[in-house]
C-alpha atoms as one frame of an Amber mdcrd trajectory, in Angstrom:
protein
   0.000   0.000   0.000   1.686   3.185  -1.213   0.853   6.757  -0.257   0.623
   9.396  -2.945   0.194  13.126  -2.573  -1.157  16.010  -4.582   0.204  19.196
  -2.991  -1.601  22.469  -3.415   1.169  25.065  -3.027   0.458  28.348  -1.317
  -0.974  30.843  -3.762  -1.772  28.243  -6.406  -5.479  29.021  -6.327  -6.852
  32.502  -6.742 -10.390  33.596  -6.026 -13.234  31.308  -7.187 -10.864  28.525
  -8.160  -8.969  30.542 -10.770  -5.300  29.801 -11.201  -2.848  32.661 -10.771
  -2.462  32.943 -14.524  -6.216  33.568 -14.818  -7.190  30.201 -16.230  -9.862
  28.103 -14.577  -8.687  25.205 -12.440 -11.963  23.378 -12.974 -12.450  23.271
  -9.185 -14.475  26.177  -7.830 -15.098  27.892  -4.511 -12.697  25.847  -2.384
 -12.072  27.741   0.845  -8.626  29.041   1.782  -8.395  26.612   4.677  -8.143
  23.692   2.310  -5.996  25.135  -0.431  -2.653  24.588   1.273  -3.304  21.032
   2.399  -1.931  18.024   0.555  -4.436  15.390  -0.542  -3.066  11.996   0.451
  -4.059   8.848  -1.405  -3.457   5.173  -0.748  -3.033   2.886  -3.698  -4.055
  -0.726  -3.194  -3.886  -3.524  -5.710  -6.203  -6.484  -5.720  -4.805  -9.992
  -5.396  -5.082 -10.337  -9.158  -3.186  -7.118  -9.764  -5.819  -6.073 -12.328
  -7.397  -3.163 -10.518  -6.473  -0.527  -8.014  -8.238   1.587  -5.467  -7.649
   5.149  -4.383  -7.788   5.996  -0.719  -8.163   9.726  -0.250  -7.694  11.567
   3.011 -10.109  14.447   2.958  -8.818  17.919   3.846 -10.944  20.390   5.751
 -12.506  22.137   2.789 -15.619  24.206   2.373 -17.505  23.789  -0.867 -19.858
  26.598  -1.799 -23.116  26.539  -3.722 -23.301  25.731  -7.433 -19.953  23.907
  -7.278 -19.524  21.922 -10.465 -16.816  20.753 -12.818 -18.181  21.043 -16.346
 -17.125  21.260 -19.964 -17.356  25.044 -19.612 -14.346  25.121 -17.273 -11.146
  26.049 -19.123  -8.397  25.073 -16.684  -6.073  22.067 -16.793  -8.014  18.818
 -16.707  -5.247  16.275 -16.443  -3.590  15.650 -13.090  -0.991  12.914 -12.458
  -1.077  11.682  -8.881   2.374  10.337  -7.938   2.727   7.597  -5.378   4.607
   8.822  -2.352   6.725   5.730  -1.664   7.738   5.157  -5.276   9.466   8.540
  -5.518   7.243   9.550  -8.414   7.897   6.413 -10.475   4.231   5.344 -10.417
   1.228   7.616 -10.762  -2.468   7.690 -11.536  -3.759  10.053 -14.208  -7.026
  11.873 -13.445  -7.937  13.129 -16.897 -10.850  15.076 -18.367 -14.045  16.742
 -17.192 -15.895  13.514 -16.501 -13.217  11.921 -14.268 -12.622  15.146 -12.351
 -16.333  15.700 -11.844 -16.752  12.147 -10.595 -13.845  12.674  -8.190 -15.503
  15.846  -6.878 -18.790  13.978  -6.437 -17.154  11.131  -4.527 -15.374  13.633
  -2.266 -18.630  15.448  -1.581 -20.455  12.192  -0.830 -17.705  11.290   1.635
 -17.812  14.752   3.182 -21.607  14.624   3.486 -21.235  11.292   5.297 -18.634
  12.903   7.596 -15.909  10.524   6.458 -12.278  11.502   6.843 -11.029   8.734
   4.608 -12.580   7.222   1.520 -11.560   4.227  -0.577 -12.341   4.559  -4.273
 -11.959   1.956  -6.930 -10.070   3.651  -9.736 -12.731   2.467 -12.164 -15.383
   4.501 -10.350 -13.910   7.723 -11.671 -14.168   6.558 -15.277 -17.309   4.449
 -14.941 -19.449   4.186 -18.063 -21.846   7.184 -17.816 -24.944   5.097 -18.537
 -23.998   2.568 -15.862 -23.127   5.298 -13.385 -26.387   7.179 -13.921 -28.405
   3.978 -13.643 -26.587   3.048 -10.428 -27.011   6.496  -8.855 -30.723   6.511
  -9.659 -31.278   3.141  -8.014 -28.892   3.508  -5.083 -29.138   7.226  -4.233
 -31.745   9.282  -6.074 -34.806   7.153  -5.266 -33.797   6.858  -1.618 -33.240
  10.604  -1.273 -36.614  11.327  -2.873 -38.491   8.971  -0.547 -40.822  10.425
   2.066 -43.279   8.990   4.571 -45.824  10.635   6.850 -45.640   9.286  10.397
 -43.788  10.031  13.609 -40.457   9.705  11.807 -41.307  12.146   9.030 -44.154
  14.417  10.111 -41.742  17.303  10.811 -40.541  17.230   7.206 -43.903  16.431
   5.635 -45.704  19.246   7.432 -43.143  21.735   6.119 -44.440  23.313   2.907
 -41.853  25.181   0.856 -44.516  26.724  -1.402 -46.609  28.704   1.085 -46.142
  31.206   3.869 -45.213  29.095   6.842 -47.865  28.497   9.437 -48.232  26.034
  12.277 -47.475  22.436  11.179 -50.862  20.880  10.507 -52.330  17.602   9.284
 -55.920  17.029   8.152 -57.482  13.601   8.694 -60.488  12.273   6.725 -63.408
  10.954   8.763 -62.766   7.385   7.654 -59.335   7.270   9.305 -60.079   7.401
  13.046 -56.953   5.402  13.931 -54.814   8.031  12.211 -56.483  10.848  14.127
 -55.657   9.103  17.391 -52.115   8.384  16.195 -51.271  11.972  15.239 -53.026
  13.384  18.295 -50.748  11.227  20.425 -47.680  12.572  18.569 -48.863  16.145
  19.147 -49.311  15.430  22.854 -45.990  13.634  23.324 -43.947  16.078  21.225
 -45.293  19.557  22.032 -42.168  21.184  20.629 -43.248  20.513  17.028 -46.608
  22.316  17.598 -48.487  19.827  15.417 -52.140  20.763  14.842 -54.320  17.706
  14.117 -57.647  18.490  12.450 -60.599  16.505  11.122 -61.887  17.143   7.622
 -65.666  17.529   7.460 -67.874  14.683   6.338 -69.493  14.907   2.934 -68.557
  16.874  -0.151 -65.773  19.453   0.052 -66.759  22.869  -1.342 -64.672  25.540
  -3.048 -65.482  27.912  -0.180 -64.151  25.444   2.373 -60.926  24.921   0.429
 -60.412  28.695   0.206 -60.957  29.081   3.952 -58.251  26.483   4.601 -55.730
  28.668   2.794 -55.376  30.611   6.055 -54.429  27.400   7.875 -52.913  25.096
   5.240 -51.820  21.589   6.060 -50.763  18.191   4.798 -53.486  15.632   4.046
 -53.213  12.174   5.574 -52.177   9.239   3.393 -52.362   5.481   3.833 -50.577
   3.835   6.756 -49.835   0.231   7.591 -50.759  -1.390  10.901 -47.791  -3.105
  12.529 -48.413  -6.285  14.473 -47.809  -5.761  18.211 -44.987  -7.706  19.807
 -47.373  -9.049  22.435 -51.182  -9.262  22.755 -51.160  -6.647  25.504 -49.397
  -3.977  23.435 -51.445  -1.565  21.297 -51.237  -1.589  17.515 -48.720   0.796
  15.981 -49.086   2.666  12.689 -46.345   3.346  10.164 -46.514   5.614   7.131
 -46.085   3.984   3.735 -43.250   5.436   1.626 -43.756   7.518  -1.500 -41.640
   9.457  -3.992 -41.546  13.242  -4.417 -40.640  14.947  -7.738 -37.771  16.969
  -6.259 -36.023  17.793  -3.024 -38.089  20.925  -2.368 -41.310  18.892  -2.204
 -42.597  16.878   0.741 -45.992  15.770  -0.621 -47.163  13.008  -2.972 -47.843
  14.278  -6.493 -50.113  12.274  -8.769 -48.646  11.813 -12.217 -45.089  12.642
 -11.123 -45.256   9.665  -8.751 -46.785   7.464 -11.461 -43.915   7.984 -13.890
 -41.369   7.520 -11.121 -43.177   4.309 -10.170 -43.045   2.984 -13.746 -39.257
   3.281 -13.544 -38.966   1.826 -10.030 -40.793  -1.464 -10.482 -37.613  -3.450
 -11.061 -35.624  -1.951  -8.166 -38.142  -0.675  -5.567 -41.412  -2.619  -6.048
 -42.378  -2.123  -2.388 -42.441   1.659  -2.860 -44.501   1.303  -6.036 -47.051
  -0.809  -4.187 -47.142   1.810  -1.421 -47.787   4.590  -3.948 -50.639   2.527
  -5.365 -52.093   2.098  -1.873 -51.857   5.863  -1.290 -53.844   6.529  -4.473
 -56.508   4.019  -3.418 -56.701   5.733  -0.010 -57.101   9.143  -1.672 -59.991
   8.005  -3.872 -61.660   6.286  -0.930 -61.371   9.349   1.320 -61.021  12.392
  -0.981 -62.959  11.204  -4.057 -60.038  11.261  -6.504 -56.294  10.911  -6.768
 -55.250  14.364  -5.640 -52.971  16.775  -7.486 -50.974  16.381  -4.253 -51.864
  15.825  -0.604 -52.046  19.446   0.548 -55.230  21.162   1.733 -55.243  23.622
  -1.192 -55.320  20.675  -3.633 -58.565  19.199  -2.264 -60.520  20.322  -5.345
 -57.940  19.322  -7.924 -56.616  16.132  -9.484 -54.032  15.439 -12.219 -53.770
  13.207 -15.324 -55.218   9.796 -14.299 -52.779   6.897 -14.743 -54.099   4.677
 -11.947 -55.230   1.685 -14.019 -52.002   1.583 -16.008 -49.958   1.708 -12.798
 -52.145  -0.960 -11.189 -51.806  -3.408 -14.082 -48.047  -2.860 -14.417 -47.640
  -3.432 -10.687 -49.755  -6.586 -10.829 -47.733  -8.027 -13.707 -44.463  -7.286
 -11.894 -45.585  -8.678  -8.505 -48.198 -11.302  -9.421 -46.135 -13.973  -7.645
 -46.773 -12.171  -4.324 -49.697 -13.283  -2.194 -51.407  -9.881  -2.057 -51.014
  -8.953  -5.754 -54.554  -9.904  -6.805 -56.213  -8.200  -3.828 -54.233  -5.004
  -4.423 -55.260  -4.992  -8.087 -58.897  -5.506  -7.100 -58.810  -2.504  -4.745
 -57.121  -0.377  -7.417 -59.702  -1.299 -10.056 -62.564  -0.603  -7.646 -61.005
   2.750  -6.775 -60.467   3.635 -10.444 -64.079   2.719 -11.198 -65.302   5.057
  -8.439 -63.037   7.902  -9.584 -64.102   7.444 -13.212 -67.858   7.503 -12.522
 -68.026  10.002  -9.641 -65.317  12.428 -10.720 -64.211  12.313 -14.354 -67.649
  11.462 -15.766 -69.525  13.843 -13.454 -70.119  17.571 -13.826 -68.348  19.924
 -14.161 -65.662  17.789 -15.834 -67.987  15.799 -18.073 -69.353  17.747 -21.037
 -72.772  16.318 -21.804 -72.972  17.813 -25.277 -69.873  16.113 -26.677 -69.698
  13.220 -24.231 -66.028  14.037 -23.618 -64.276  14.990 -20.381 -62.159  18.014
 -19.466 -60.065  19.384 -16.623 -62.308  21.717 -14.618 -61.480  21.813 -10.870
 -63.425  23.748  -8.281 -61.793  26.623  -6.451 -61.897  30.304  -5.566 -59.177
  32.923  -5.754 -55.572  32.641  -6.853 -53.676  29.379  -6.226 -51.848  29.800
  -2.895 -48.975  27.499  -3.852 -47.544  29.963  -6.392 -44.705  32.393  -5.807
 -45.848  35.917  -4.787 -44.896  37.475  -8.147 -46.273  34.677 -10.326 -49.459
  36.571 -11.242 -47.985  40.086 -11.185 -48.438  40.605 -14.949 -52.060  39.432
 -14.857 -52.917  41.531 -11.811 -51.191  44.726 -12.942 -54.324  46.291 -14.579
 -56.342  45.594 -11.419 -53.612  47.067  -9.216 -53.843  50.257 -11.246 -57.646
  50.196 -11.225 -57.963  49.808  -7.446 -54.708  51.629  -6.600 -53.513  48.698
  -4.505 -50.204  46.926  -4.076 -49.906  43.380  -5.387 -50.120  41.960  -1.875
 -53.212  43.962  -0.919 -55.005  43.279  -4.200 -54.344  39.537  -3.925 -55.724
  39.516  -0.385 -58.795  41.567  -1.328 -59.590  39.363  -4.332 -59.081  36.102
  -2.464 -61.316  37.356   0.374 -64.109  38.254  -2.046 -63.872  41.987  -1.406
 -63.238  42.591  -5.102 -65.402  41.062  -7.843 -63.867  40.808 -11.303 -65.549
  38.319 -13.685 -62.604  38.362 -16.096 -60.219  37.523 -13.287 -62.584  34.756
 -12.154 -62.434  33.236 -15.637 -58.657  33.529 -15.692 -58.424  31.650 -12.384
 -60.839  28.967 -13.604 -58.625  28.251 -16.616 -55.451  28.545 -14.545 -56.714
  25.886 -12.110 -57.645  23.644 -15.038 -54.176  24.022 -16.537 -52.689  22.956
 -13.207 -55.004  19.955 -13.012 -53.860  18.946 -16.497 -50.287  18.639 -15.208
 -49.161  20.956 -18.027 -48.836  24.171 -16.086 -48.073  26.350 -17.821 -48.521
  26.416 -21.610 -49.926  28.733 -24.267 -51.981  25.748 -25.351 -54.075  26.085
 -22.189 -53.864  29.813 -21.491 -57.344  31.365 -20.999 -59.076  28.247 -22.336
 -58.031  25.167 -20.316 -61.347  24.616 -18.492 -63.237  24.535 -21.806 -60.939
  22.006 -23.493 -61.693  18.336 -23.761 -58.011  17.544 -24.148 -56.582  14.730
 -26.215 -54.500  13.520 -23.290 -57.316  13.319 -20.722 -59.673  11.468 -23.029
 -56.934   9.061 -24.087 -56.280   8.371 -20.409 -59.968   7.771 -19.684 -60.134
   5.459 -22.694 -57.303   3.501 -21.095 -59.277   3.426 -17.829 -62.171   1.853
 -19.729 -59.991  -0.645 -21.593 -57.882  -1.508 -18.531 -60.867  -2.006 -16.219
 -62.517  -4.251 -18.816 -59.295  -6.232 -19.225 -58.786  -6.679 -15.479 -62.383
  -7.784 -14.858 -62.304 -10.232 -17.775 -58.862 -11.774 -17.337 -58.053 -11.515
 -13.617 -61.472 -11.582 -11.938 -63.194 -14.076 -14.282 -65.575 -11.392 -15.564
 -67.072 -10.765 -12.129 -66.051  -7.761 -10.056 -67.897  -7.503  -6.739 -68.311
  -3.956  -5.425 -67.175  -3.116  -1.909 -69.039  -0.527   0.183 -66.020   1.781
   0.500 -65.899   2.220  -3.289 -69.608   2.520  -4.056 -70.871   5.648  -5.756
 -74.381   6.982  -6.377 -76.663   4.152  -7.468 -74.215   1.419  -6.459 -74.877
  -1.299  -3.909 -72.254  -3.220  -2.004 -72.051  -6.757  -3.286 -73.353  -6.058
  -6.781 -71.330  -7.735  -9.519 -70.049  -5.978 -12.626 -68.808  -7.595 -15.830
 -66.436  -6.331 -18.511 -69.199  -5.719 -21.087 -70.203  -2.283 -19.855 -66.576
  -1.116 -19.884 -66.058  -2.418 -23.403 -69.085  -0.374 -24.508 -67.787   2.735
 -22.749 -64.420   2.327 -24.478 -65.998   1.941 -27.928 -68.142   5.028 -27.342
 -65.210   7.211 -26.238 -63.055   6.021 -29.118 -65.770   7.066 -31.562 -66.202
  10.464 -29.870 -62.471  11.203 -29.823 -62.165  10.378 -33.501 -65.275  12.406
 -34.328 -64.359  15.585 -32.475 -60.548  15.510 -32.241 -59.135  13.827 -35.328
 -58.091  16.086 -38.234 -57.564  14.017 -41.360 -56.047  16.844 -43.406 -53.357
  17.628 -40.844 -52.835  14.078 -39.633 -53.155  15.176 -35.999 -55.467  14.918
 -33.016 -56.444  18.301 -31.525 -58.054  19.295 -28.234 -61.782  20.011 -28.572
 -63.182  23.307 -27.290 -66.514  22.503 -25.604 -67.498  26.198 -25.540 -66.926
  27.045 -29.219 -67.662  23.478 -30.446 -64.578  23.338 -32.622 -61.071  21.967
 -32.572 -58.443  23.941 -30.696 -55.688  24.568 -33.237 -52.681  24.257 -30.925
 -50.305  21.496 -32.065 -49.432  19.402 -29.010 -47.264  16.317 -28.707 -50.007
  14.731 -26.584 -51.673  13.899 -29.900 -49.314  10.898 -29.849 -51.086   9.623
 -26.732 -53.673   8.304 -29.186 -51.047   5.697 -30.101 -50.224   4.848 -26.481
 -53.905   4.474 -25.576 -54.825   2.544 -28.723 -57.513   4.965 -29.912 -55.976
   5.525 -33.365 -56.663   3.171 -36.262 -53.721   1.828 -38.264 -54.434   4.430
 -40.981 -54.552   7.262 -38.437 -51.340   5.990 -36.865 -49.625   6.100 -40.263
 -50.677   9.722 -40.743 -49.576  10.641 -37.219 -46.131   9.211 -37.894 -45.875
  10.714 -41.386 -47.228  14.212 -40.706 -47.349  14.662 -36.957 -44.109  13.184
 -35.678 -41.820  15.481 -37.728 -43.497  18.532 -36.164 -42.280  17.552 -32.682
 -39.063  15.590 -33.260 -35.932  17.574 -32.393 -32.276  16.821 -31.758 -32.910
  15.668 -28.195 -36.311  14.039 -28.600 -39.868  15.321 -28.672 -40.836  18.905
 -27.923 -44.048  19.560 -25.992 -45.473  21.544 -28.901 -44.479  23.373 -32.045
 -42.836  26.748 -32.340 -45.602  27.927 -34.656 -48.321  27.152 -32.108 -46.390
  28.683 -29.222 -45.897  31.976 -31.044 -43.111  34.491 -30.583 -41.928  35.051
 -27.026 -42.252  38.585 -25.675 -42.823  40.488 -22.462 -46.545  39.808 -22.789
 -45.996  36.217 -23.952 -43.104  34.852 -21.865 -41.687  31.385 -22.420 -43.665
  28.683 -20.605 -42.230  25.410 -19.417 -44.632  23.060 -21.237 -44.170  24.744
 -24.634 -41.603  24.468 -27.419 -38.616  24.003 -27.176 -38.875  22.006 -23.943
 -39.280  18.266 -23.714 -40.400  16.198 -20.714 -39.889  12.519 -19.907 -43.630
  11.562 -19.749 -44.180  12.711 -23.331 -41.171  10.727 -24.515 -42.104   7.529
 -22.681 -45.706   7.444 -23.876 -44.657   8.159 -27.455 -42.091   5.329 -27.381
 -44.659   2.827 -26.120 -47.300   4.049 -28.567 -45.033   3.825 -31.602 -43.889
   0.336 -30.666 -47.492  -0.789 -30.136 -48.285   0.102 -33.765 -45.123  -1.468
 -35.146 -43.051   1.702 -35.636 -40.002   0.293 -33.899 -37.424   2.216 -35.926
 -39.041   5.557 -35.093 -39.361   4.583 -31.427 -35.720   3.518 -31.165 -34.573
   6.728 -32.842 -36.505   8.840 -30.341 -35.274   6.741 -27.427 -31.679   7.242
 -28.547 -32.122  10.997 -29.027 -33.543  11.492 -25.528 -31.215   9.156 -23.647
 -28.137  10.453 -25.453 -29.053  14.029 -24.503 -29.749  13.117 -20.862 -26.530
  11.096 -20.595 -24.447  13.769 -22.259 -25.656  16.431 -19.809 -24.979  14.009
 -16.961 -21.394  13.436 -18.149 -20.593  17.017 -19.174 -22.227  18.863 -16.272
 -21.131  17.143 -13.069 -23.909  14.546 -12.869 -26.771  16.914 -13.630 -30.196
  15.323 -14.282 -33.167  17.688 -14.629 -36.926  17.502 -15.094 -37.075  19.156
 -18.537 -34.661  19.875 -21.379 -34.406  22.218 -24.321 -34.531  19.483 -26.957
 -33.367  21.873 -29.693 -30.117  22.705 -27.863 -27.260  20.216 -27.795 -24.569
  22.070 -25.844 -26.481  22.859 -22.640 -30.095  21.623 -22.962 -30.544  21.608
 -19.179 -30.416  25.407 -19.086 -33.985  26.634 -19.467 -35.605  30.037 -19.325
 -39.097  29.500 -17.988 -41.114  29.899 -14.816 -40.257  27.561 -11.930 -36.672
  27.140 -13.188 -35.554  23.539 -13.530 -35.740  20.876 -10.834 -32.409  19.067
 -10.514 -30.123  22.119 -10.531 -28.633  24.082  -7.657 -26.909  21.184  -5.932
 -23.627  21.492  -4.085 -20.850  19.379  -5.574 -22.867  16.213  -6.092 -26.487
  15.651  -7.198 -28.494  14.041  -4.419 -31.813  13.454  -6.160 -31.504  13.969
  -9.898
């Protein structure tokens, strides 16, 4: 075992990591305390002599924010590390952006774990980027994005980064008495956390009630498991089931974000996927739908429904487990209730067309948005009433000011948020009137999936349970697949009647107010392939005429530049518009194309997206973000839209992707 050293002579580093000659060292913001210390390594060879490890003694260094080693750094990127006992005869070469960035990440991981000594296999620093990203996702990112709501996590879960902080609070539905007792006990035993435990009212939740809760926001309870007591005399204990959040700043369960994470976790974390499924079932049972997220201000709002797809994928992956069939049954019963009582009920169901739309209840401006988010919209009203932004927002939300145009804006804004595509010019000022392609494709899949599950898993007999009965249902009644087959055929006909445009080879959203197609070109038209609504002839036209409109260097854009229009002060760039691409759109397009036999097109799109993601990961210090500029190849992770980009802003090493 030989020691090696990499001395950092006094004065070598200038400010912000610059070398004295003005070039960039590629290592930024290292504090003075660490600049003069030598980094000592140990070199160990395996018994075969084929590989070596690096043991690095960590100096006392301080690493500031936004520390990264990227292709934009211009300093020397090749450092020979001489072994101490060989008098410089042997050395290890740390060469290039990728190896240096990996070294920085490993140092930061060791520092974060409070290690003073770390052993690295030399191959780790030059690990294949695809393998490294896959490993980090499975071993680090998913774990760091996992949350649970119970005694171990209520402090974190009750903290809401999106609203003005108030007392930590949890709302319990009336059907969860054990949870009310559980959290009340926590509040009593841990008075320092000031936890406020509140019941939700029985019956239907109104827009007025949701607005009133904005003054005392809180987390909404999710499913918990009952642990078996160690002895018959001990009381039962509850434990929160884990779930995944879409980024480190979030502490609540988001609907379609969690679904797409779950699709990717089935092979590595099936227990978390099953827990997410149980949370969704709990939400439908107690809140009437899968929520946008489990916060009080989301009580009137859902998101794109993927429950049946998630349930069937989970069943196929875990069917060897004893509870797989029962879990699928509960999920199908829950999806049936949500479909009939929520998506096919007013105000979301449009009786005239027979199609469904996003149309959540609510009053006032969404409280989860940043204070300046609506400044441009509210500016004319500020001038009219001679009020500051803060005072106008308060007056409008309290009902002291009545502005019908602003009411309509908020209606459409809430609908855009329920669609999951907030924000986009496609939905601006019109979202609540649109029967969107994506929603009706998803509901078609509900119909097809429920029919399939009843027919193939439950022998064409699904018995209703009381907890999932809606109006007109009776516990114990049996339902067959026939009615769901008929519903699917009807929706397929309606979608093709109102949304298909033969001349353009595209599906368009349908405006239920104007009774005409909405002309915005959206990549969700390809969901018709994923859902199976399109005929083979329509699929051919979609691939021939539609696909080229959205395909870019890095994959599929959310829309077209022509439909988005020119960006300006009055029309700022929005995150779900061209030129940005998101993983859900890519994944559904890949599956849809393959389902219709367009394997070459699917593989090309898969390569474009994964190459772009991997290249950013390798060139920018392990960066993985939620959306990319698919027209930009040098730095597609840098976006200019509201909300920024989840996955940036880490210190030295990405913790969550």
